[in-house]
Tab-separated table of C-alpha atoms in Angstrom:
chain	number	residue	atom	x	y	z
A	22	UNK	CA	65.600	-37.988	90.011
A	23	UNK	CA	67.502	-35.109	89.659
A	24	UNK	CA	70.347	-36.709	91.697
A	25	UNK	CA	69.850	-39.818	89.910
A	26	UNK	CA	70.530	-37.952	86.628
A	27	UNK	CA	73.457	-35.753	87.640
A	28	UNK	CA	75.221	-39.113	88.333
A	29	UNK	CA	74.769	-40.185	84.730
A	30	UNK	CA	77.421	-39.997	82.140
A	31	UNK	CA	76.751	-37.975	78.963
A	32	UNK	CA	76.846	-40.950	76.815
A	33	UNK	CA	73.684	-42.500	79.260
A	34	UNK	CA	72.296	-38.886	79.137
A	35	UNK	CA	71.973	-39.184	75.472
A	36	UNK	CA	70.577	-42.866	75.123
A	37	UNK	CA	67.841	-41.464	77.826
A	38	UNK	CA	67.302	-38.677	75.331
A	39	UNK	CA	67.458	-40.406	72.548
A	40	UNK	CA	64.320	-42.765	73.914
A	41	UNK	CA	62.407	-39.658	74.884
A	42	UNK	CA	63.150	-38.431	78.371
A	43	UNK	CA	62.747	-34.812	78.457
A	44	UNK	CA	64.434	-34.817	82.049
A	45	UNK	CA	67.857	-36.041	80.213
A	46	UNK	CA	67.723	-33.462	77.860
A	47	UNK	CA	67.026	-30.434	80.636
A	48	UNK	CA	70.058	-32.167	82.620
A	49	UNK	CA	72.118	-32.454	79.217
A	50	UNK	CA	71.208	-28.568	78.637
A	51	UNK	CA	72.225	-27.578	82.197
A	52	UNK	CA	75.710	-29.277	81.444
A	53	UNK	CA	76.460	-27.616	78.341
A	54	UNK	CA	74.255	-25.034	78.033
A	55	UNK	CA	75.995	-22.422	79.109
A	56	UNK	CA	79.764	-23.554	76.971
A	57	UNK	CA	77.800	-23.590	74.203
A	58	UNK	CA	76.019	-20.492	74.461
A	59	UNK	CA	79.556	-18.880	75.570
A	60	UNK	CA	81.258	-20.291	72.359
A	61	UNK	CA	77.844	-18.980	70.329
A	62	UNK	CA	78.262	-15.439	71.772
A	63	UNK	CA	82.003	-15.354	70.782
A	64	UNK	CA	81.732	-15.687	67.705
A	65	UNK	CA	78.634	-13.809	67.065
A	66	UNK	CA	78.892	-11.070	69.377
A	67	UNK	CA	75.218	-11.022	69.950
A	68	UNK	CA	73.181	-12.573	72.889
A	69	UNK	CA	69.920	-12.658	71.024
A	70	UNK	CA	71.209	-14.863	68.229
A	71	UNK	CA	73.386	-16.668	70.445
A	72	UNK	CA	70.377	-18.192	72.716
A	73	UNK	CA	68.682	-18.794	69.653
A	74	UNK	CA	71.681	-20.988	68.700
A	75	UNK	CA	71.734	-22.417	71.428
A	76	UNK	CA	68.409	-23.716	71.766
A	77	UNK	CA	68.476	-25.309	68.201
A	78	UNK	CA	71.568	-27.353	69.208
A	79	UNK	CA	69.857	-28.696	71.944
A	80	UNK	CA	66.584	-29.540	70.051
A	81	UNK	CA	69.056	-31.038	67.350
A	82	UNK	CA	70.373	-33.340	70.231
A	83	UNK	CA	67.063	-34.150	71.163
A	84	UNK	CA	65.912	-35.110	67.954
A	85	UNK	CA	69.146	-36.455	66.257
A	86	UNK	CA	70.573	-37.906	69.239
A	87	UNK	CA	70.390	-41.496	67.937
A	88	UNK	CA	72.685	-39.947	65.098
A	89	UNK	CA	75.816	-39.666	67.233
A	90	UNK	CA	78.109	-42.735	67.633
A	91	UNK	CA	81.627	-43.223	69.286
A	92	UNK	CA	82.997	-43.329	65.996
A	93	UNK	CA	82.363	-39.374	65.615
A	94	UNK	CA	84.762	-39.130	68.599
A	95	UNK	CA	83.902	-37.907	72.064
A	96	UNK	CA	80.540	-36.604	72.614
A	97	UNK	CA	81.607	-33.346	74.228
A	98	UNK	CA	83.121	-32.706	70.506
A	99	UNK	CA	80.084	-33.904	68.589
A	100	UNK	CA	77.698	-31.489	70.830
A	101	UNK	CA	80.233	-28.896	70.049
A	102	UNK	CA	80.747	-29.291	66.402
A	103	UNK	CA	76.967	-29.186	66.023
A	104	UNK	CA	77.347	-25.819	68.152
A	105	UNK	CA	80.037	-24.136	66.140
A	106	UNK	CA	78.437	-25.264	62.836
A	107	UNK	CA	75.099	-23.674	63.619
A	108	UNK	CA	76.847	-20.505	64.492
A	109	UNK	CA	79.059	-20.207	61.756
A	110	UNK	CA	75.898	-20.662	59.256
A	111	UNK	CA	73.931	-18.137	61.281
A	112	UNK	CA	77.426	-15.901	60.966
A	113	UNK	CA	77.638	-16.590	57.108
A	114	UNK	CA	73.803	-15.953	56.585
A	115	UNK	CA	74.280	-12.276	58.430
A	116	UNK	CA	77.648	-11.975	55.747
A	117	UNK	CA	75.162	-12.907	52.958
A	118	UNK	CA	72.541	-10.746	54.090
A	119	UNK	CA	75.008	-7.899	54.820
A	120	UNK	CA	76.482	-8.288	51.119
A	121	UNK	CA	73.224	-8.041	49.938
A	122	UNK	CA	72.782	-4.538	51.362
A	123	UNK	CA	76.162	-3.770	49.517
A	124	UNK	CA	77.787	-3.422	52.910
A	125	UNK	CA	81.449	-3.489	53.776
A	126	UNK	CA	82.383	-6.613	55.678
A	127	UNK	CA	85.919	-5.734	56.208
A	128	UNK	CA	85.288	-4.448	59.544
A	129	UNK	CA	83.557	-7.484	60.454
A	130	UNK	CA	86.281	-9.635	59.616
A	131	UNK	CA	89.040	-7.740	61.038
A	132	UNK	CA	91.808	-9.862	62.725
A	133	UNK	CA	91.630	-9.244	66.360
A	134	UNK	CA	93.948	-11.195	68.967
A	135	UNK	CA	92.432	-13.432	71.163
A	136	UNK	CA	90.690	-12.192	74.127
A	137	UNK	CA	91.840	-12.405	77.705
A	138	UNK	CA	89.141	-14.079	79.903
A	139	UNK	CA	88.942	-12.971	83.423
A	140	UNK	CA	89.264	-16.886	84.277
A	141	UNK	CA	92.948	-16.456	83.164
A	142	UNK	CA	93.597	-13.774	86.040
A	143	UNK	CA	91.636	-15.997	88.805
A	144	UNK	CA	92.937	-19.357	87.838
A	145	UNK	CA	96.609	-19.335	86.393
A	146	UNK	CA	96.693	-22.910	85.412
A	147	UNK	CA	93.374	-22.836	84.098
A	148	UNK	CA	92.460	-24.681	80.542
A	149	UNK	CA	92.193	-21.337	79.354
A	150	UNK	CA	95.309	-20.139	79.873
A	151	UNK	CA	96.850	-23.423	78.181
A	152	UNK	CA	94.607	-23.122	75.182
A	153	UNK	CA	95.331	-19.397	75.044
A	154	UNK	CA	99.044	-20.184	75.304
A	155	UNK	CA	99.144	-22.631	72.818
A	156	UNK	CA	97.633	-20.142	70.583
A	157	UNK	CA	99.966	-17.517	71.040
A	158	UNK	CA	102.895	-20.313	70.525
A	159	UNK	CA	101.378	-20.670	67.000
A	160	UNK	CA	103.114	-18.283	64.305
A	161	UNK	CA	101.080	-15.562	63.569
A	162	UNK	CA	100.211	-16.677	60.382
A	163	UNK	CA	99.083	-20.032	61.565
A	164	UNK	CA	97.126	-18.506	64.424
A	165	UNK	CA	95.395	-15.779	61.573
A	166	UNK	CA	94.102	-18.746	59.583
A	167	UNK	CA	92.672	-20.163	62.788
A	168	UNK	CA	91.130	-17.135	64.146
A	169	UNK	CA	89.610	-16.417	60.621
A	170	UNK	CA	88.192	-19.846	60.265
A	171	UNK	CA	87.099	-20.665	63.526
A	172	UNK	CA	85.981	-17.306	65.155
A	173	UNK	CA	85.356	-15.292	62.462
A	174	UNK	CA	83.340	-18.303	59.900
A	175	UNK	CA	85.537	-17.464	56.649
A	176	UNK	CA	86.066	-20.492	54.428
A	177	UNK	CA	89.641	-21.663	53.422
A	178	UNK	CA	88.808	-20.121	49.893
A	179	UNK	CA	87.626	-16.700	51.612
A	180	UNK	CA	90.915	-16.832	53.777
A	181	UNK	CA	93.346	-17.228	50.679
A	182	UNK	CA	91.369	-14.076	49.046
A	183	UNK	CA	91.306	-12.033	52.074
A	184	UNK	CA	95.246	-12.775	53.115
A	185	UNK	CA	96.526	-12.886	49.599
A	186	UNK	CA	98.124	-16.595	49.947
A	187	UNK	CA	97.414	-19.459	47.670
A	188	UNK	CA	94.886	-21.742	48.882
A	189	UNK	CA	97.685	-24.483	49.440
A	190	UNK	CA	99.107	-22.347	51.721
A	191	UNK	CA	96.181	-21.581	53.767
A	192	UNK	CA	95.569	-25.456	53.820
A	193	UNK	CA	99.212	-26.101	54.741
A	194	UNK	CA	98.928	-23.768	57.577
A	195	UNK	CA	95.468	-24.775	58.920
A	196	UNK	CA	97.117	-28.629	58.930
A	197	UNK	CA	100.265	-27.485	60.857
A	198	UNK	CA	98.353	-25.228	63.396
A	199	UNK	CA	95.845	-27.882	64.136
A	200	UNK	CA	98.604	-30.625	64.615
A	201	UNK	CA	100.616	-28.016	66.880
A	202	UNK	CA	97.459	-27.512	68.859
A	203	UNK	CA	96.686	-30.841	69.471
A	204	UNK	CA	100.413	-31.553	70.265
A	205	UNK	CA	100.700	-28.820	72.933
A	206	UNK	CA	97.458	-29.545	74.457
A	207	UNK	CA	97.397	-32.376	76.369
A	208	UNK	CA	94.708	-34.958	77.083
A	209	UNK	CA	93.638	-33.282	80.896
A	210	UNK	CA	91.949	-30.213	79.319
A	211	UNK	CA	89.622	-32.723	77.169
A	212	UNK	CA	89.021	-35.001	80.289
A	213	UNK	CA	88.183	-31.981	82.220
A	214	UNK	CA	85.833	-30.367	79.930
B	24	UNK	CA	110.778	-32.405	49.230
B	25	UNK	CA	107.369	-30.986	47.388
B	26	UNK	CA	106.682	-27.714	48.454
B	27	UNK	CA	103.053	-27.838	49.522
B	28	UNK	CA	102.686	-24.492	48.494
B	29	UNK	CA	103.347	-25.483	44.803
B	30	UNK	CA	100.560	-28.009	44.753
B	31	UNK	CA	97.289	-27.538	42.339
B	32	UNK	CA	94.566	-27.050	45.094
B	33	UNK	CA	92.117	-26.408	42.422
B	34	UNK	CA	91.958	-30.160	42.053
B	35	UNK	CA	89.563	-31.596	44.883
B	36	UNK	CA	91.788	-32.580	47.740
B	37	UNK	CA	89.406	-34.263	50.231
B	38	UNK	CA	92.254	-35.191	52.087
B	39	UNK	CA	94.079	-32.030	52.042
B	40	UNK	CA	90.489	-30.647	53.461
B	41	UNK	CA	90.623	-32.316	56.851
B	42	UNK	CA	91.695	-29.693	58.554
B	43	UNK	CA	89.546	-27.104	56.855
B	44	UNK	CA	86.596	-29.198	57.922
B	45	UNK	CA	87.551	-29.585	61.387
B	46	UNK	CA	87.313	-25.704	61.553
B	47	UNK	CA	84.258	-25.737	59.617
B	48	UNK	CA	85.990	-23.561	56.470
B	49	UNK	CA	84.964	-25.620	53.622
B	50	UNK	CA	82.337	-24.938	50.976
B	51	UNK	CA	79.206	-27.115	50.817
B	52	UNK	CA	81.017	-28.900	47.874
B	53	UNK	CA	84.146	-29.276	49.629
B	54	UNK	CA	82.319	-30.758	53.049
B	55	UNK	CA	80.460	-33.064	50.789
B	56	UNK	CA	83.074	-34.632	49.382
B	57	UNK	CA	85.555	-34.937	52.665
B	58	UNK	CA	81.723	-36.678	53.987
B	59	UNK	CA	82.499	-39.105	51.417
B	60	UNK	CA	85.912	-39.907	52.319
B	61	UNK	CA	85.615	-40.420	55.991
B	62	UNK	CA	82.419	-42.480	55.414
B	63	UNK	CA	84.614	-44.820	52.893
B	64	UNK	CA	88.103	-44.768	54.893
B	65	UNK	CA	88.458	-45.332	58.536
B	66	UNK	CA	92.008	-43.809	58.027
B	67	UNK	CA	90.829	-40.426	56.790
B	68	UNK	CA	87.826	-40.523	59.858
B	69	UNK	CA	90.623	-41.012	62.521
B	70	UNK	CA	92.712	-38.246	61.359
B	71	UNK	CA	89.680	-36.026	61.079
B	72	UNK	CA	88.759	-36.816	64.705
B	73	UNK	CA	92.392	-36.100	65.532
B	74	UNK	CA	92.095	-32.565	64.069
B	75	UNK	CA	88.296	-32.376	65.287
B	76	UNK	CA	89.617	-32.729	69.035
B	77	UNK	CA	92.492	-29.738	68.549
B	78	UNK	CA	89.305	-27.499	67.415
B	79	UNK	CA	87.250	-28.604	70.218
B	80	UNK	CA	89.661	-27.070	72.366
B	81	UNK	CA	89.758	-23.521	71.105
B	82	UNK	CA	85.566	-23.036	72.170
B	83	UNK	CA	87.498	-22.803	75.493
B	84	UNK	CA	88.637	-19.588	74.309
B	85	UNK	CA	85.074	-18.441	74.704
B	86	UNK	CA	84.457	-15.638	77.785
B	87	UNK	CA	82.218	-17.326	80.184
B	88	UNK	CA	78.838	-16.472	79.694
B	89	UNK	CA	75.169	-17.289	80.704
B	90	UNK	CA	72.163	-17.303	78.435
B	91	UNK	CA	68.535	-16.301	79.825
B	92	UNK	CA	66.636	-18.645	81.572
B	93	UNK	CA	64.491	-18.064	79.187
B	94	UNK	CA	66.244	-20.472	76.473
B	95	UNK	CA	65.776	-23.582	78.591
B	96	UNK	CA	62.252	-22.948	79.421
B	97	UNK	CA	61.588	-22.638	75.487
B	98	UNK	CA	63.618	-25.455	74.748
B	99	UNK	CA	61.452	-27.491	76.895
B	100	UNK	CA	58.532	-25.988	75.591
B	101	UNK	CA	59.559	-27.154	72.418
B	102	UNK	CA	60.442	-30.712	73.550
B	103	UNK	CA	56.858	-30.682	75.225
B	104	UNK	CA	55.386	-29.961	71.928
B	105	UNK	CA	57.218	-32.578	70.104
B	106	UNK	CA	56.082	-35.361	72.338
B	107	UNK	CA	52.760	-34.157	72.012
B	108	UNK	CA	53.038	-34.325	68.397
B	109	UNK	CA	54.386	-38.201	68.649
B	110	UNK	CA	51.653	-39.050	71.224
B	111	UNK	CA	48.704	-37.758	68.619
B	112	UNK	CA	50.559	-39.448	65.693
B	113	UNK	CA	50.937	-42.708	67.352
B	114	UNK	CA	47.047	-42.289	68.222
B	115	UNK	CA	46.516	-41.564	64.769
B	116	UNK	CA	48.064	-44.453	63.735
B	117	UNK	CA	46.553	-46.411	66.028
B	118	UNK	CA	43.359	-45.378	65.125
B	119	UNK	CA	43.491	-45.837	61.421
B	120	UNK	CA	41.042	-48.870	60.263
B	121	UNK	CA	42.224	-51.571	57.553
B	122	UNK	CA	40.706	-51.923	54.558
B	123	UNK	CA	37.555	-54.848	54.834
B	124	UNK	CA	39.406	-57.129	51.963
B	125	UNK	CA	38.254	-59.969	53.601
B	126	UNK	CA	34.657	-58.465	52.948
B	127	UNK	CA	35.615	-58.099	48.998
B	128	UNK	CA	37.282	-61.995	48.876
B	129	UNK	CA	33.735	-63.451	50.424
B	130	UNK	CA	31.783	-61.355	48.008
B	131	UNK	CA	34.186	-62.214	45.083
B	132	UNK	CA	34.334	-66.128	46.062
B	133	UNK	CA	30.941	-67.466	45.366
B	134	UNK	CA	31.185	-65.365	41.894
B	135	UNK	CA	34.592	-67.263	41.140
B	136	UNK	CA	32.720	-70.441	41.872
B	137	UNK	CA	29.247	-70.111	39.753
B	138	UNK	CA	29.726	-67.134	37.273
B	139	UNK	CA	32.058	-66.636	34.673
B	140	UNK	CA	32.883	-63.539	32.819
B	141	UNK	CA	29.916	-60.700	32.941
B	142	UNK	CA	28.272	-61.811	35.740
B	143	UNK	CA	31.310	-61.720	37.682
B	144	UNK	CA	32.204	-58.536	36.663
B	145	UNK	CA	28.560	-57.191	37.684
B	146	UNK	CA	29.204	-58.961	41.221
B	147	UNK	CA	32.841	-57.448	41.577
B	148	UNK	CA	31.557	-53.689	40.703
B	149	UNK	CA	28.769	-54.255	42.946
B	150	UNK	CA	31.466	-55.409	45.533
B	151	UNK	CA	33.952	-52.458	44.731
B	152	UNK	CA	30.912	-50.320	45.199
B	153	UNK	CA	30.232	-52.135	48.530
B	154	UNK	CA	33.692	-51.569	49.684
B	155	UNK	CA	34.086	-47.874	48.573
B	156	UNK	CA	30.537	-47.171	50.585
B	157	UNK	CA	31.887	-48.886	53.650
B	158	UNK	CA	35.107	-46.919	53.037
B	159	UNK	CA	33.081	-43.684	52.747
B	160	UNK	CA	30.900	-44.667	55.698
B	161	UNK	CA	34.248	-44.973	57.817
B	162	UNK	CA	35.660	-41.782	56.686
B	163	UNK	CA	32.040	-40.013	57.426
B	164	UNK	CA	32.491	-41.225	60.714
B	165	UNK	CA	35.710	-40.361	61.476
B	166	UNK	CA	34.899	-37.100	60.340
B	167	UNK	CA	31.961	-36.724	62.346
B	168	UNK	CA	33.911	-37.998	65.294
B	169	UNK	CA	36.526	-35.008	64.355
B	170	UNK	CA	33.707	-32.100	63.973
B	171	UNK	CA	32.829	-33.571	67.381
B	172	UNK	CA	36.240	-33.323	68.743
B	173	UNK	CA	36.643	-29.700	67.172
B	174	UNK	CA	33.265	-28.661	69.063
B	175	UNK	CA	34.308	-30.258	72.553
B	176	UNK	CA	37.651	-28.445	72.093
B	177	UNK	CA	36.015	-25.238	71.074
B	178	UNK	CA	33.524	-25.577	73.860
B	179	UNK	CA	37.066	-26.047	76.169
B	180	UNK	CA	38.227	-22.955	74.626
B	181	UNK	CA	35.308	-20.993	75.373
B	182	UNK	CA	35.576	-22.200	78.932
B	183	UNK	CA	38.881	-20.866	78.648
B	184	UNK	CA	38.433	-17.598	77.628
B	185	UNK	CA	35.308	-17.177	80.514
B	186	UNK	CA	37.906	-18.329	83.031
B	187	UNK	CA	40.493	-15.860	82.026
B	188	UNK	CA	37.859	-13.064	81.426
B	189	UNK	CA	36.747	-13.948	85.031
B	190	UNK	CA	40.331	-13.551	86.187
B	191	UNK	CA	40.909	-10.398	84.518
B	192	UNK	CA	37.793	-9.113	86.150
B	193	UNK	CA	38.967	-10.089	89.688
B	194	UNK	CA	42.294	-8.470	88.486
B	195	UNK	CA	40.248	-5.355	87.761
B	196	UNK	CA	38.272	-5.467	91.097
B	197	UNK	CA	41.541	-5.974	93.194
B	198	UNK	CA	43.010	-2.901	91.622
B	199	UNK	CA	40.336	-0.983	91.985
B	200	UNK	CA	40.238	-1.812	95.745
B	201	UNK	CA	43.762	-1.185	95.913
B	202	UNK	CA	43.842	2.343	94.608
B	203	UNK	CA	40.875	2.830	96.763
B	204	UNK	CA	42.543	1.844	99.959
B	205	UNK	CA	45.627	3.544	98.979
B	206	UNK	CA	43.599	6.778	98.812
B	207	UNK	CA	41.960	5.998	102.430
B	208	UNK	CA	45.169	5.107	103.594
B	209	UNK	CA	46.330	8.711	102.450
B	210	UNK	CA	43.224	10.514	103.949
B	211	UNK	CA	44.392	8.439	106.870
B	212	UNK	CA	47.827	9.669	107.535
B	213	UNK	CA	46.631	13.631	106.472
B	214	UNK	CA	44.017	13.032	109.016
B	215	UNK	CA	46.378	11.838	111.598
B	216	UNK	CA	48.656	14.687	110.959
B	217	UNK	CA	46.010	17.169	110.798
B	218	UNK	CA	44.680	15.780	114.358
B	219	UNK	CA	48.355	16.162	115.734
B	220	UNK	CA	47.852	19.569	114.333
B	221	UNK	CA	45.107	20.359	116.391
B	222	UNK	CA	46.209	18.902	119.557
B	223	UNK	CA	49.376	20.592	119.337
B	224	UNK	CA	47.420	24.060	118.511
B	225	UNK	CA	44.912	23.674	121.454
B	226	UNK	CA	47.860	22.998	123.726
B	227	UNK	CA	50.017	25.375	122.316
B	228	UNK	CA	50.097	28.859	124.111
B	229	UNK	CA	50.954	30.595	120.849
B	230	UNK	CA	47.409	29.594	119.310
B	231	UNK	CA	44.147	30.316	120.740
B	232	UNK	CA	40.931	28.725	119.567
B	233	UNK	CA	37.806	31.306	119.511
B	234	UNK	CA	35.517	29.205	117.707
B	235	UNK	CA	34.310	25.802	117.197
B	236	UNK	CA	31.888	24.885	114.495
B	237	UNK	CA	29.461	21.727	114.228
B	238	UNK	CA	27.515	20.401	111.497
B	239	UNK	CA	23.897	21.298	110.668
B	240	UNK	CA	20.964	18.837	109.426
B	241	UNK	CA	23.269	18.249	106.116
B	242	UNK	CA	26.372	16.915	108.134
B	243	UNK	CA	25.388	16.208	111.646
B	244	UNK	CA	28.442	14.474	112.452
B	245	UNK	CA	30.700	16.985	111.305
B	246	UNK	CA	33.000	19.364	113.551
B	247	UNK	CA	35.390	22.085	113.249
B	248	UNK	CA	37.948	24.133	114.948
B	249	UNK	CA	39.154	27.670	114.232
B	250	UNK	CA	42.683	28.677	115.848
B	251	UNK	CA	43.977	31.872	115.580
B	252	UNK	CA	47.773	32.325	115.997
B	253	UNK	CA	48.219	35.189	118.556
B	254	UNK	CA	49.902	38.594	117.553
B	255	UNK	CA	49.664	37.158	113.883
B	256	UNK	CA	46.815	37.226	111.055
B	257	UNK	CA	47.686	33.423	110.339
B	258	UNK	CA	44.357	31.032	110.832
B	259	UNK	CA	43.545	27.817	110.558
B	260	UNK	CA	40.551	25.697	110.197
B	261	UNK	CA	40.154	22.488	111.039
B	262	UNK	CA	37.240	20.091	110.257
B	263	UNK	CA	36.704	16.126	110.051
B	264	UNK	CA	33.376	14.060	109.620
B	265	UNK	CA	32.261	16.240	106.729
B	266	UNK	CA	31.061	14.448	103.970
B	267	UNK	CA	33.000	15.268	100.582
B	268	UNK	CA	30.963	17.812	98.508
B	269	UNK	CA	29.199	16.866	95.552
B	270	UNK	CA	30.789	17.357	92.004
B	271	UNK	CA	30.706	21.053	90.834
B	272	UNK	CA	30.847	21.963	94.612
B	273	UNK	CA	33.459	23.085	97.464
B	274	UNK	CA	32.724	24.263	100.687
B	275	UNK	CA	33.270	27.696	101.856
B	276	UNK	CA	34.483	29.023	104.963
B	277	UNK	CA	33.087	32.411	106.140
B	278	UNK	CA	33.768	34.570	109.307
B	279	UNK	CA	30.508	36.394	110.488
B	280	UNK	CA	31.065	40.013	111.271
B	281	UNK	CA	27.570	42.175	112.503
B	282	UNK	CA	25.391	39.292	110.883
B	283	UNK	CA	26.991	39.289	107.685
B	284	UNK	CA	29.220	36.509	106.339
B	285	UNK	CA	32.559	37.172	104.765
B	286	UNK	CA	33.944	34.133	102.930
B	287	UNK	CA	37.633	33.824	103.536
B	288	UNK	CA	38.770	30.251	102.189
B	289	UNK	CA	37.276	27.707	100.020
B	290	UNK	CA	38.136	23.684	100.442
B	291	UNK	CA	37.525	20.122	100.007
B	292	UNK	CA	37.629	17.301	102.283
B	293	UNK	CA	39.351	14.061	101.638
B	294	UNK	CA	37.730	10.770	101.579
B	295	UNK	CA	37.995	10.991	105.554
B	296	UNK	CA	35.759	13.733	105.848
B	297	UNK	CA	38.752	16.203	106.756
B	298	UNK	CA	40.690	19.242	105.834
B	299	UNK	CA	42.835	21.566	107.110
B	300	UNK	CA	42.437	25.455	105.851
B	301	UNK	CA	44.872	28.018	106.477
B	302	UNK	CA	43.690	31.717	105.320
B	303	UNK	CA	45.230	35.121	106.558
B	304	UNK	CA	42.638	37.297	108.471
B	305	UNK	CA	41.496	39.760	106.718
B	306	UNK	CA	41.065	42.001	110.179
B	307	UNK	CA	41.660	41.117	114.000
B	308	UNK	CA	39.613	38.010	115.035
B	309	UNK	CA	38.136	40.185	117.888
B	310	UNK	CA	36.020	41.757	115.221
B	311	UNK	CA	34.336	38.607	114.037
B	312	UNK	CA	31.187	37.385	116.533
B	313	UNK	CA	31.284	33.802	114.906
B	314	UNK	CA	32.012	31.494	111.579
B	315	UNK	CA	30.024	29.465	109.308
B	316	UNK	CA	30.609	26.810	106.309
B	317	UNK	CA	28.568	26.882	103.178
B	318	UNK	CA	28.128	24.912	100.344
B	319	UNK	CA	28.891	26.621	97.092
B	320	UNK	CA	29.303	25.767	93.452
B	321	UNK	CA	32.675	25.766	92.378
B	322	UNK	CA	32.078	27.788	89.709
B	323	UNK	CA	30.267	30.430	91.680
B	324	UNK	CA	30.844	33.987	93.000
B	325	UNK	CA	33.752	33.443	95.533
B	326	UNK	CA	32.162	36.779	97.285
B	327	UNK	CA	28.718	35.693	97.300
B	328	UNK	CA	27.212	33.099	99.533
B	329	UNK	CA	24.188	31.304	97.772
B	330	UNK	CA	24.535	27.788	99.257
B	331	UNK	CA	23.290	26.338	102.258
B	332	UNK	CA	25.034	26.439	105.632
B	333	UNK	CA	26.365	23.324	106.445
B	334	UNK	CA	28.397	24.186	109.847
B	335	UNK	CA	27.540	26.438	112.285
B	336	UNK	CA	29.185	27.956	115.414
B	337	UNK	CA	28.727	25.629	118.622
B	338	UNK	CA	26.507	26.535	121.431
B	339	UNK	CA	28.983	24.827	123.314
B	340	UNK	CA	32.530	24.108	123.480
B	341	UNK	CA	33.599	20.615	123.222
């Protein structure tokens, strides 16, 4: 039974999950639970909250798996967009709570360079290295808007305010950054992860 | 060429917000506008998917991290709960009894044929009352069934509680047994050491054994050995098979000179009935004719013997 499930594609598993198959969800969690947790932990820097987010994400898959369609892109893109959405929601909720307490959020929003994973040292041509290199190749201001939005959870309006740039500039930088990233990262990565 | 920075971005621009959507960097209003756009425009949806492919790769930058096993356990428990609730809802849906409208029609049919006006109205009222009565009766029946179910559930819960109480009591008993065995084990270890020590002193030329003691009527199995180190004031009394002293009491070892006991040490025995008592001789051992052990109150006078003798000098050496 377990071996059978391991041989299933993501979409086959998702179909089983939509039909109420508990084991299929467990198998899906075993495939992607770590990566969802890692993404959330990278953004929240809080393992406890990240575990809650991870649980929520897979509950969403369980309850709303039937809402997925190929028109929404690859399954992993859909799954990790749910994970990212949920994580950013949590981050913004915290920020609101902190604002209510009149805390200064500047420290939290400080720009950090992308951290180097141990994986990079172990596997020189890893997916990590490719993405990191692609990020490093971006002009600083474009990399900044990506990091502030994707990893720090700022809206484009907040980024404009924080960086002192017009909103149009922020949007343009986002568009250019994503186009360059997409061109730099070949489909090999997407296929591998 | 138009400079993008010069564009008025205060005007809603869902096309321009597609990258922000992929990065989760939009306000709820902006997000709603993009949702509407991609719903109506396949081109916009395709472009958004291209941006999302780019952002999807960003997650690879997250360090590898492993959630605790608790997450999987809680997730599957939640799923089990969902499955259970769905099952219950399905059963409830199947158990709903439809209103008895055919019965109502049967009652009204003759009224339509034979009577008119008031008569029909009266019959209708009676019929409706009957239907309500039937419905009420059905609800009563369901209520009774639910009460019975609750009662049964309570019975099961009480049974489970009793089982849990029983298991807890068993655990407590086992804990007590483990504690007791631990104490016994410690006592036996000590006894083994004492026995080895006794063997040592009785075979070692540095020691001599001037006195053996045996138990009286209160401790017939007890036996003791008094060993004295040559050319030294050090003496050791080893006792075994002596019952533990009652609460508030202790044993007292005395050396007897000219028929008068001279207390030299107090002691307790372990659970195995053994003790090793080291003490300094108040005088040369040859000055004493024998030794005794008495049972004394712990809060009594250490210099005055008031309790019964439980061990005295053995008539013959073992």
